[in-house]
mmCIF file of C-alpha atoms and ligand atoms in Angstrom:
data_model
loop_
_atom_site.group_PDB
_atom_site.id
_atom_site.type_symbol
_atom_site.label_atom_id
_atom_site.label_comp_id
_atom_site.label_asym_id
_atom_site.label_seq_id
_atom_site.Cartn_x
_atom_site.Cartn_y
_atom_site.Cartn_z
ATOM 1 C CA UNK T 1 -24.046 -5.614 17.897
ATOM 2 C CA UNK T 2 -21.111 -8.087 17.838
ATOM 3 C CA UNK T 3 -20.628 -7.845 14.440
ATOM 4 C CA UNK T 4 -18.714 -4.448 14.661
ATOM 5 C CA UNK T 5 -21.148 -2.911 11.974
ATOM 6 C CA UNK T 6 -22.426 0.243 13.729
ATOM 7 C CA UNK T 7 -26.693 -0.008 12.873
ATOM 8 C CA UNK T 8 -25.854 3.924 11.668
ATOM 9 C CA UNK T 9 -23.304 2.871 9.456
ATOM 10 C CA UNK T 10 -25.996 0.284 7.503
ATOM 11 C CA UNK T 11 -27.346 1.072 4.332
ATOM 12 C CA UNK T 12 -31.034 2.080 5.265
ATOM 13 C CA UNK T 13 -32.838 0.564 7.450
ATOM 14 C CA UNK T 14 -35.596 -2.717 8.035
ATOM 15 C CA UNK T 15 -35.417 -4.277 4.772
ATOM 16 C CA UNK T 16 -31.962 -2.979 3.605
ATOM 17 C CA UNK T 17 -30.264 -4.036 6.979
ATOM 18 C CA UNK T 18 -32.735 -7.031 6.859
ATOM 19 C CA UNK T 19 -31.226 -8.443 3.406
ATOM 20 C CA UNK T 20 -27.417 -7.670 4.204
ATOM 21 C CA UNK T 21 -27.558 -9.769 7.071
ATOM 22 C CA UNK T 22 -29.629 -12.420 5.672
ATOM 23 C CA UNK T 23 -27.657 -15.431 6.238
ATOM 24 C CA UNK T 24 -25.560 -14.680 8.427
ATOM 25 C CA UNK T 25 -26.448 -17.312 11.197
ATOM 26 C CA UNK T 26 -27.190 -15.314 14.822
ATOM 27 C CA UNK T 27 -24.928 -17.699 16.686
ATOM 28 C CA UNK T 28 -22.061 -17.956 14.311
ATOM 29 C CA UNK T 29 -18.475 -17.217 16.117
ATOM 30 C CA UNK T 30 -17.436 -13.954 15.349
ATOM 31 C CA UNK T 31 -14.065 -13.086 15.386
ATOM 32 C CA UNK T 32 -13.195 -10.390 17.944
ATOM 33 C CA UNK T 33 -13.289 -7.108 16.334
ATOM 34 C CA UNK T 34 -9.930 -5.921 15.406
ATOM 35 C CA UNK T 35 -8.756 -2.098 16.210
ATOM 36 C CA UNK T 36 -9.400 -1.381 12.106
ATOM 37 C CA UNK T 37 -12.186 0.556 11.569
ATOM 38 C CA UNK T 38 -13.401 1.569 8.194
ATOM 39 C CA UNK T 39 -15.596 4.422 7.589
ATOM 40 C CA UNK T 40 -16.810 5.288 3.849
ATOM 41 C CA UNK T 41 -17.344 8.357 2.346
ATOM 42 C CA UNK T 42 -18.986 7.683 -0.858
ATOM 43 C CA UNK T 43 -17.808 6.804 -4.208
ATOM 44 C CA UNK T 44 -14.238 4.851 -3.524
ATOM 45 C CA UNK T 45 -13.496 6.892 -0.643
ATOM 46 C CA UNK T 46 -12.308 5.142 2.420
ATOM 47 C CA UNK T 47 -11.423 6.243 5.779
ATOM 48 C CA UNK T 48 -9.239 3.181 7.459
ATOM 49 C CA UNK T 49 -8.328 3.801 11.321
ATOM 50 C CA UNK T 50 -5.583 1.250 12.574
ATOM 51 C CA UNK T 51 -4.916 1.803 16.242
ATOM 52 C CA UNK T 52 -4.039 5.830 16.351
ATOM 53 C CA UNK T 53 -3.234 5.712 12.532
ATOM 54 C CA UNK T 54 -5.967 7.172 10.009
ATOM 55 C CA UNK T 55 -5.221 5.886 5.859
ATOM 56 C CA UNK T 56 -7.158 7.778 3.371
ATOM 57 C CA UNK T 57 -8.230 5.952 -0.541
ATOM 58 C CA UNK T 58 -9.105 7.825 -2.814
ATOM 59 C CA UNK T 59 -11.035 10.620 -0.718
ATOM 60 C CA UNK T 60 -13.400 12.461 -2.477
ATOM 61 C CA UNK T 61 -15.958 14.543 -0.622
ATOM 62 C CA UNK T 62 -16.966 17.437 -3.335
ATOM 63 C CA UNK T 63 -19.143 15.026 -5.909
ATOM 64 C CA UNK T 64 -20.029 17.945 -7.676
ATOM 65 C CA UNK T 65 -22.289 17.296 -10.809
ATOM 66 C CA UNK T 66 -20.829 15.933 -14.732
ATOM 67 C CA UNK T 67 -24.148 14.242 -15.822
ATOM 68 C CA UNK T 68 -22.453 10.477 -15.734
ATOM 69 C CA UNK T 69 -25.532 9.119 -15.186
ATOM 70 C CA UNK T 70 -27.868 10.682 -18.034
ATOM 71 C CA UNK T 71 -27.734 8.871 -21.467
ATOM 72 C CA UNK T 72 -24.951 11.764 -22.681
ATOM 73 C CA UNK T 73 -22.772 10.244 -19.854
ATOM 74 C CA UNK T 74 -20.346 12.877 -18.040
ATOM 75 C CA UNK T 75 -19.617 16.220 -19.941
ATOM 76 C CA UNK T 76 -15.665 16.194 -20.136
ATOM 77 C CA UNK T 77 -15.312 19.969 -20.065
ATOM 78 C CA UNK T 78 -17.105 20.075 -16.901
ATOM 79 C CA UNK T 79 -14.256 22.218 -14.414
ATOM 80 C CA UNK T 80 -13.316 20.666 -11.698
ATOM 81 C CA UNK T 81 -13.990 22.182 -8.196
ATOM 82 C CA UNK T 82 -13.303 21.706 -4.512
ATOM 83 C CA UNK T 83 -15.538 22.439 -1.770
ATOM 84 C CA UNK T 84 -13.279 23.699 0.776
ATOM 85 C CA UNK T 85 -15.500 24.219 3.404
ATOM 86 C CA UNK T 86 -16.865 21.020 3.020
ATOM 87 C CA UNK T 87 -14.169 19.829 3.793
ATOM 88 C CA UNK T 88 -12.437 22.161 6.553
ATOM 89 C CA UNK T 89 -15.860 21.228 8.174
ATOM 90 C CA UNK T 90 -15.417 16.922 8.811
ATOM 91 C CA UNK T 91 -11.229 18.000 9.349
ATOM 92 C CA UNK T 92 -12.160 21.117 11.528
ATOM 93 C CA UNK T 93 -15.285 19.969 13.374
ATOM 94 C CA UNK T 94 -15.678 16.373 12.808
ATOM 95 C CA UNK T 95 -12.655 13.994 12.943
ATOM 96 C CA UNK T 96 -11.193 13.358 9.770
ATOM 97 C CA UNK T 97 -7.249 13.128 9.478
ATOM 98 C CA UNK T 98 -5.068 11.367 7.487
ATOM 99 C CA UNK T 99 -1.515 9.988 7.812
ATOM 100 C CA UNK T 100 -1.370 8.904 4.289
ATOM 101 C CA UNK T 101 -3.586 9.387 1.291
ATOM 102 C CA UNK T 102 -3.697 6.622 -1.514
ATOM 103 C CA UNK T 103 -4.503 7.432 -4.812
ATOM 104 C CA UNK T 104 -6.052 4.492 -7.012
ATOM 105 C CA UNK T 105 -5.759 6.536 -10.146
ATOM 106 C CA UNK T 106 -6.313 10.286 -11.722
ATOM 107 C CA UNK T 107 -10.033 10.442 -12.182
ATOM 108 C CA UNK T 108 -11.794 13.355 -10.970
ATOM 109 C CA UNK T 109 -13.770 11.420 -9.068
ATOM 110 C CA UNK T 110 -10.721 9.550 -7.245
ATOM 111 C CA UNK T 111 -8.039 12.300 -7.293
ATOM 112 C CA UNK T 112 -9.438 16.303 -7.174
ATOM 113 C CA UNK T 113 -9.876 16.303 -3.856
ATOM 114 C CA UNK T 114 -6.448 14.864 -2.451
ATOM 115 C CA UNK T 115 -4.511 17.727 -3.099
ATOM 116 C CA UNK T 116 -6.161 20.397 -0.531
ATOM 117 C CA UNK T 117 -6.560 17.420 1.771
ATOM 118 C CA UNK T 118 -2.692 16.825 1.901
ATOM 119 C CA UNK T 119 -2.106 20.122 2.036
ATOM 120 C CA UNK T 120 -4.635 20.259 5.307
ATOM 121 C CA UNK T 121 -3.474 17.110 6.831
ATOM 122 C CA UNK T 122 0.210 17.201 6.077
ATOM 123 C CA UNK T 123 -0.193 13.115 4.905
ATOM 124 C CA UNK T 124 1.352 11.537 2.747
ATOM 125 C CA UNK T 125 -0.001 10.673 -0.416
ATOM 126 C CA UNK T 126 1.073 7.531 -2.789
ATOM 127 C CA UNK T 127 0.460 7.413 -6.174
ATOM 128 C CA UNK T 128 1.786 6.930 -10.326
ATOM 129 C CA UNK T 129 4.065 9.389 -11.955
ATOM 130 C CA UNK T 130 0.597 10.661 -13.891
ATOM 131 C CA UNK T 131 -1.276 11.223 -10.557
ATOM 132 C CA UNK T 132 1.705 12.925 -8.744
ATOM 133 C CA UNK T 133 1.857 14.992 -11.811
ATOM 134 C CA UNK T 134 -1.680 15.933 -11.923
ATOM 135 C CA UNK T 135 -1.716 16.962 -8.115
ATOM 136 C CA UNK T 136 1.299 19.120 -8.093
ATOM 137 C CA UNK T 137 -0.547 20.964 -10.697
ATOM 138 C CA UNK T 138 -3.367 21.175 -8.558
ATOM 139 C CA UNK T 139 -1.142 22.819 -5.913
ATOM 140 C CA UNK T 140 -0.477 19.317 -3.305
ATOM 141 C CA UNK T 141 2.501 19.934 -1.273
ATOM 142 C CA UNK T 142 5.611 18.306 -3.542
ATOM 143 C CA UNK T 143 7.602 16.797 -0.354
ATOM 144 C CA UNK T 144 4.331 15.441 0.491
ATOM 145 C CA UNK T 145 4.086 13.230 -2.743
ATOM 146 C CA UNK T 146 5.647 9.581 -2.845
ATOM 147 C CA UNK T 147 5.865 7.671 -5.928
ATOM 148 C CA UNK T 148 4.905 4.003 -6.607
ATOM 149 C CA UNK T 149 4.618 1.866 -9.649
ATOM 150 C CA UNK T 150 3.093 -1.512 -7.548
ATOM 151 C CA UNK T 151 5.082 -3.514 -5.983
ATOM 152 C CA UNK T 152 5.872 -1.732 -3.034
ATOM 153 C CA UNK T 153 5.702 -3.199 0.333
ATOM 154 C CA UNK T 154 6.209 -0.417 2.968
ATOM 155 C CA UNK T 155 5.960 -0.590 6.413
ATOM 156 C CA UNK T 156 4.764 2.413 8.772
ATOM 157 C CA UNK T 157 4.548 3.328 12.387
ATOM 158 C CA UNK T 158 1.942 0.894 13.192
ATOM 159 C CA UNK T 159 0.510 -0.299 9.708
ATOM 160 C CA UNK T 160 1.523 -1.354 6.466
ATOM 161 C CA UNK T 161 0.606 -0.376 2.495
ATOM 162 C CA UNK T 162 1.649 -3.163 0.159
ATOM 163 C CA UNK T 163 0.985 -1.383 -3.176
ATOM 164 C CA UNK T 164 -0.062 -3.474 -5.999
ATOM 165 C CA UNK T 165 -0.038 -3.363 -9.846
ATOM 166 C CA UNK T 166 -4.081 -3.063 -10.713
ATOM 167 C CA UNK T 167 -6.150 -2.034 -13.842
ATOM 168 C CA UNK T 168 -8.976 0.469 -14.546
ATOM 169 C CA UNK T 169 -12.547 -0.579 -15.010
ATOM 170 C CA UNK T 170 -13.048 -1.394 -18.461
ATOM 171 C CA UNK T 171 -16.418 -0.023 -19.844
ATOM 172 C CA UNK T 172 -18.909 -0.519 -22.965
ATOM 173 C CA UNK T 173 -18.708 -3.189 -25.632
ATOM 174 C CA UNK T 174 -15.301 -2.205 -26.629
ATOM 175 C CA UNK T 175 -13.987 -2.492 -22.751
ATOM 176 C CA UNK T 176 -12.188 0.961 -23.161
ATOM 177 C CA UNK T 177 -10.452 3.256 -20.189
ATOM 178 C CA UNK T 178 -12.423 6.168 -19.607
ATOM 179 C CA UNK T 179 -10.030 9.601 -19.862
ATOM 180 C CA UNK T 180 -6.945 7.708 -20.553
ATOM 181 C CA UNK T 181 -3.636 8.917 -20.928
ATOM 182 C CA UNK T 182 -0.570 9.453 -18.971
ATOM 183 C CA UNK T 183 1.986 12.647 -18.241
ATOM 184 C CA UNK T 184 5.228 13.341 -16.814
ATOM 185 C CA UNK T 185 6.073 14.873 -13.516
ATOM 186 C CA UNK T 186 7.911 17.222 -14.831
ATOM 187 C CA UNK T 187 4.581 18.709 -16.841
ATOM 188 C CA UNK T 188 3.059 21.420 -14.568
ATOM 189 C CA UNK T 189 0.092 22.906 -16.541
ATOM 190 C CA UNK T 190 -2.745 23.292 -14.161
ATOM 191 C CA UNK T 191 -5.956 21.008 -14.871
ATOM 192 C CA UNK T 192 -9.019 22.266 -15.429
ATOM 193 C CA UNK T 193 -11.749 20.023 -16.416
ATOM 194 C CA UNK T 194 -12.565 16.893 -15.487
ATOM 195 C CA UNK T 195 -10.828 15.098 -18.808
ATOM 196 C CA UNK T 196 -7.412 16.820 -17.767
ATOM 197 C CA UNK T 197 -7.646 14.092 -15.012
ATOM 198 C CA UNK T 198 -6.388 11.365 -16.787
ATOM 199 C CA UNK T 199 -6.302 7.596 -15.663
ATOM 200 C CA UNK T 200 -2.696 7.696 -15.332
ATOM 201 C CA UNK T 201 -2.335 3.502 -14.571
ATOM 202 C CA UNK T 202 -4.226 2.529 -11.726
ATOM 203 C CA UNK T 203 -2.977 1.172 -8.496
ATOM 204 C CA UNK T 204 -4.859 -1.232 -5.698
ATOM 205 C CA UNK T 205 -4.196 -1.258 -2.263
ATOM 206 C CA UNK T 206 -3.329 -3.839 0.332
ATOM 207 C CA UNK T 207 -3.274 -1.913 4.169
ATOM 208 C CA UNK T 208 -2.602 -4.007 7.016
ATOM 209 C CA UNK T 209 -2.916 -2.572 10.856
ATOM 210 C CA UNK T 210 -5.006 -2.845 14.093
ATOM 211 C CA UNK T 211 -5.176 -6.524 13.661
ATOM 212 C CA UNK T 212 -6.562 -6.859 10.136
ATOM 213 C CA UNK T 213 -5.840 -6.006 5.993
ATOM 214 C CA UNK T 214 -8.167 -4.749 3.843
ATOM 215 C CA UNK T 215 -7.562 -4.573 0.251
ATOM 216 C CA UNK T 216 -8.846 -1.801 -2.431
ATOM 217 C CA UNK T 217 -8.751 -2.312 -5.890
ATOM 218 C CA UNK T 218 -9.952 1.360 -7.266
ATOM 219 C CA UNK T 219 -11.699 0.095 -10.619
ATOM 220 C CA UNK T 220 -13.448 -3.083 -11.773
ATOM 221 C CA UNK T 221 -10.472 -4.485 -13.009
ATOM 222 C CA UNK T 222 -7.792 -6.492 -11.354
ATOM 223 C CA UNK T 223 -4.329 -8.080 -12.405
ATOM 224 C CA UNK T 224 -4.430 -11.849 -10.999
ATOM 225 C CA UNK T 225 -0.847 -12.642 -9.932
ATOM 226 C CA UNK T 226 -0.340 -9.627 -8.281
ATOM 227 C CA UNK T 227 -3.316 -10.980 -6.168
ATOM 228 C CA UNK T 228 -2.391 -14.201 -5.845
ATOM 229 C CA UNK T 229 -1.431 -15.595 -2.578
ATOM 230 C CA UNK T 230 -2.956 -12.748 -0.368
ATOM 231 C CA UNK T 231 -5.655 -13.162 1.940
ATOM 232 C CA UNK T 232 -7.234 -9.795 2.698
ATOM 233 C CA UNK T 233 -9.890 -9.805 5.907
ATOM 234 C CA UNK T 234 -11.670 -7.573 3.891
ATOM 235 C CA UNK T 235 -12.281 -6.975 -0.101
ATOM 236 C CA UNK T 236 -13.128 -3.713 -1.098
ATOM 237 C CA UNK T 237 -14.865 -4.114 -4.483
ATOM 238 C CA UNK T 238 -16.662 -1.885 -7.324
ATOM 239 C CA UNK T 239 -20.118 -3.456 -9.198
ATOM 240 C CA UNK T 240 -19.258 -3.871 -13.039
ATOM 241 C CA UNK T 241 -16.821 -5.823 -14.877
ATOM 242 C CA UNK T 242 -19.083 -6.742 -17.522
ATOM 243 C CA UNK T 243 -16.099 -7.551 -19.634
ATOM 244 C CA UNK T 244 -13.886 -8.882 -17.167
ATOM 245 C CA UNK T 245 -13.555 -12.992 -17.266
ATOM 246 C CA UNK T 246 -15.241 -13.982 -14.198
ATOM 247 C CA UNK T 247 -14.975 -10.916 -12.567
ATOM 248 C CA UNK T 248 -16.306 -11.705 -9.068
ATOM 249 C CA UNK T 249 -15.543 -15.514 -8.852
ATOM 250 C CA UNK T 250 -12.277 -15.422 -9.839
ATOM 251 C CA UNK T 251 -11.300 -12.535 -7.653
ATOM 252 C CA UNK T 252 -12.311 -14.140 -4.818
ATOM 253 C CA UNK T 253 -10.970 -17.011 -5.375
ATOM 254 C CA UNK T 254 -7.601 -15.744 -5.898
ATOM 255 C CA UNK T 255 -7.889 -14.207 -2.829
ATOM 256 C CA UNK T 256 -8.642 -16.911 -0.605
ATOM 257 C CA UNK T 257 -12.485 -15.986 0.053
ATOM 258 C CA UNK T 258 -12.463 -12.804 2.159
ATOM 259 C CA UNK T 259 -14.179 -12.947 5.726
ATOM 260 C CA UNK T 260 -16.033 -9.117 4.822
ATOM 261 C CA UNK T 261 -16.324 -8.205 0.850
ATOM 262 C CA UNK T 262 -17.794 -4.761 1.048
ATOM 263 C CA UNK T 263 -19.298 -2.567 -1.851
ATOM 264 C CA UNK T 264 -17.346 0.391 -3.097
ATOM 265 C CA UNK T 265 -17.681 2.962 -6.012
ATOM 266 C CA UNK T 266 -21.411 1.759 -6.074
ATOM 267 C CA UNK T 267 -23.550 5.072 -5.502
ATOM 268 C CA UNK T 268 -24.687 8.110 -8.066
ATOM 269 C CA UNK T 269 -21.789 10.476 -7.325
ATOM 270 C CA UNK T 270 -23.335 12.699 -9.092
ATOM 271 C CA UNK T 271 -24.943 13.586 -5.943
ATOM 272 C CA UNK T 272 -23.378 15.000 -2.693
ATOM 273 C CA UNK T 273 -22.233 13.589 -0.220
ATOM 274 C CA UNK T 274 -25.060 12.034 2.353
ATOM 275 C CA UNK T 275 -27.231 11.637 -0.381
ATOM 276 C CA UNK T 276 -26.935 7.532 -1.500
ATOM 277 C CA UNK T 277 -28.321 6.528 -4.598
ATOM 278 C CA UNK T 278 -27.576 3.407 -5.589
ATOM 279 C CA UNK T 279 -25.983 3.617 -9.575
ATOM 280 C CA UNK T 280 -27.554 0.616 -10.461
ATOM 281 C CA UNK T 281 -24.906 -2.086 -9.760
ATOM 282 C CA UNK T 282 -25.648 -2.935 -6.020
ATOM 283 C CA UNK T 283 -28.021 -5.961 -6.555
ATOM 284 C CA UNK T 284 -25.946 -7.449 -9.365
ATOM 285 C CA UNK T 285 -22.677 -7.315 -7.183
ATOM 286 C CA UNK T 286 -24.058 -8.906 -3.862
ATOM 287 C CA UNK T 287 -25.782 -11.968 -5.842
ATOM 288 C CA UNK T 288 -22.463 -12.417 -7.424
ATOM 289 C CA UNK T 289 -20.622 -12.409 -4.090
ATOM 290 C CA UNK T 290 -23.082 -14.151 -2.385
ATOM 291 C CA UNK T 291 -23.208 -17.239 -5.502
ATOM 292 C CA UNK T 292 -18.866 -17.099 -5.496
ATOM 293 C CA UNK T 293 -18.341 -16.894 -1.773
ATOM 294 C CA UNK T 294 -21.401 -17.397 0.272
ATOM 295 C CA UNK T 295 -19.712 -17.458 3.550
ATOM 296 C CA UNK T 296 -18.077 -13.989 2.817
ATOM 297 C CA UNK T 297 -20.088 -11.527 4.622
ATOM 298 C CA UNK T 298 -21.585 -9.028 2.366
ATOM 299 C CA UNK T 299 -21.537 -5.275 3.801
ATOM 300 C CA UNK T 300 -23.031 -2.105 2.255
ATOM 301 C CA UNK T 301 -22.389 1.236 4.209
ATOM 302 C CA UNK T 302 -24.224 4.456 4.005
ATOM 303 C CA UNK T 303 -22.050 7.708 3.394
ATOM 304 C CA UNK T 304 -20.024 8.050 6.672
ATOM 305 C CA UNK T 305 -20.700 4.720 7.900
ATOM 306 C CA UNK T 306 -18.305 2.592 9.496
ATOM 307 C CA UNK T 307 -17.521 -1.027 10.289
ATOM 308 C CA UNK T 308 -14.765 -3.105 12.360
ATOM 309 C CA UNK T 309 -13.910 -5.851 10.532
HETATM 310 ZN ZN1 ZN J 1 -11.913 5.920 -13.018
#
């Protein structure tokens, strides 16, 4: 395929593959692929190869179970866990690696797993005061951990992280911040369960490299002007923002109508990983992007699936 969407990498098969390409016109001129690949592994986790470079978001490979989608919603005492071998297994016998780690915010299902992988990987990982805090508890190497409050435009051996100022998803009718809360670096105290993870501010991500920029925004939330102006060849965005003004439509706007806008945070993570469920917010999210930006290209992955964008 000239697209650069591997046919493994699409959601399904037949229909599902049928419907994401759907409109997409056979003999439209492609851009040559870049050398950025992107390769998801569930939930917001994101796998971005630029040339020899590997950049890690919010990796999170355990999903083990809180009951977020039964009508109790997720347990907050439920302890929080890493599946090690899991995880030795894609670093050890597939070909995960990571030359940085970026941390959206301090959710479990965002953050739990970034400390053993930084400590496997030797990467560097970006993220708030709160999340830094949070994963030194949880026993990431400290030399390993780099600070950011948005706003920081770094440049690497071969790509770039522009770190922007974001905002968490904002859920039910009174648009409130799951697990909020903030603490210092300095506090230590090891967390436990899953609402000892706390939101911590919440970062989005612009990476350039290989040719191409894709941009993460790690909730349903955005903050406009820290948007505005940048033109991203691909949008990495979450279903939701009920209570967001415009949500979709104004995002892409602001950013200039991305070539690729690809689904993220969209499937029950309550299950493990190779096991895609959709949550309930797929449909919703491509008729929005498709009504707001219909020559966008609308891509949905399965777990481990990749694209070149
Ligand atoms: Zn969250």
């Amino acid at each position: 395929m000239d697209t650069g969407i591997s046919r493994r990498g699409l959601f399904g098969a037949g229909a599902a593959a049928a419907s994401i390409l759907a409109g997409v016109p056979v003999a439209s001129a492609a851009p040559a692929p870049s050398q950025m690949t992107l390769r998801w592994w569930g939930n917001n986790g994101w796998e971005i190869r630029a040339g020899t470079k590997t950049i890690l978001i919010d990796p999170w490979l355990t999903r083990f179970k809180t009951g977020t989608y039964t009508p109790a919603g997720a347990d907050p005492r439920t302890p929080l866990s890493v599946d090690r071998a899991l995880i030795d297994h894609h670093l050890d016998h597939g070909d995960l690696r990571a030359d940085h780690i970026l941390v959206t915010h301090g959710h479990y299902d965002h953050l739990a797993d970034v400390p053993y992988l930084a400590k496997r990987t030797g990467a560097t990982v970006i993220g708030t005061e709160t999340h830094l805090s949070l994963m030194a508890a949880l026993g990431a190497p400290e030399d390993q951990l780099a600070i950011a409050t948005g706003g920081e435009d770094l440049t690497f051996d071969g790509y770039s992280i522009r770190v922007l100022r974001s905002l968490h998803s904002a859920t039910g009718s009174r648009a409130q911040v799951p697990f909020p809360g903030t603490r210092p670096l300095s506090r230590r105290d090891r967390p436990r369960v899953i609402e000892d993870l706390v939101e911590g501010g919440t970062l989005a991500y612009l990476v350039s490299g290989g040719g191409a920029s894709v941009l993460d925004l790690g909730g349903s939330n955005y903050v406009e002007a820290e948007l505005a102006g940048l033109r991203p060849d691909v949008l990495l965005v979450p279903p939701g923002g009920a209570k967001v003004t415009d949500y979709v439509p104004r995002l892409l706007r602001t950013l200039g109508h991305p070539r690729y806008v690809a689904a993220t945070h969209w499937d029950d993570f309550d299950l493990p990983l190779g096991q895609v469920k959709d949550a309930g917010g797929l449909e919703p999210l491509r008729k929005a992007v498709t009504a707001a930006s219909p020559a966008s290209r609308f891509v949905v992955l399965d777990h481990l699936g990749s694209f070149t964008p």
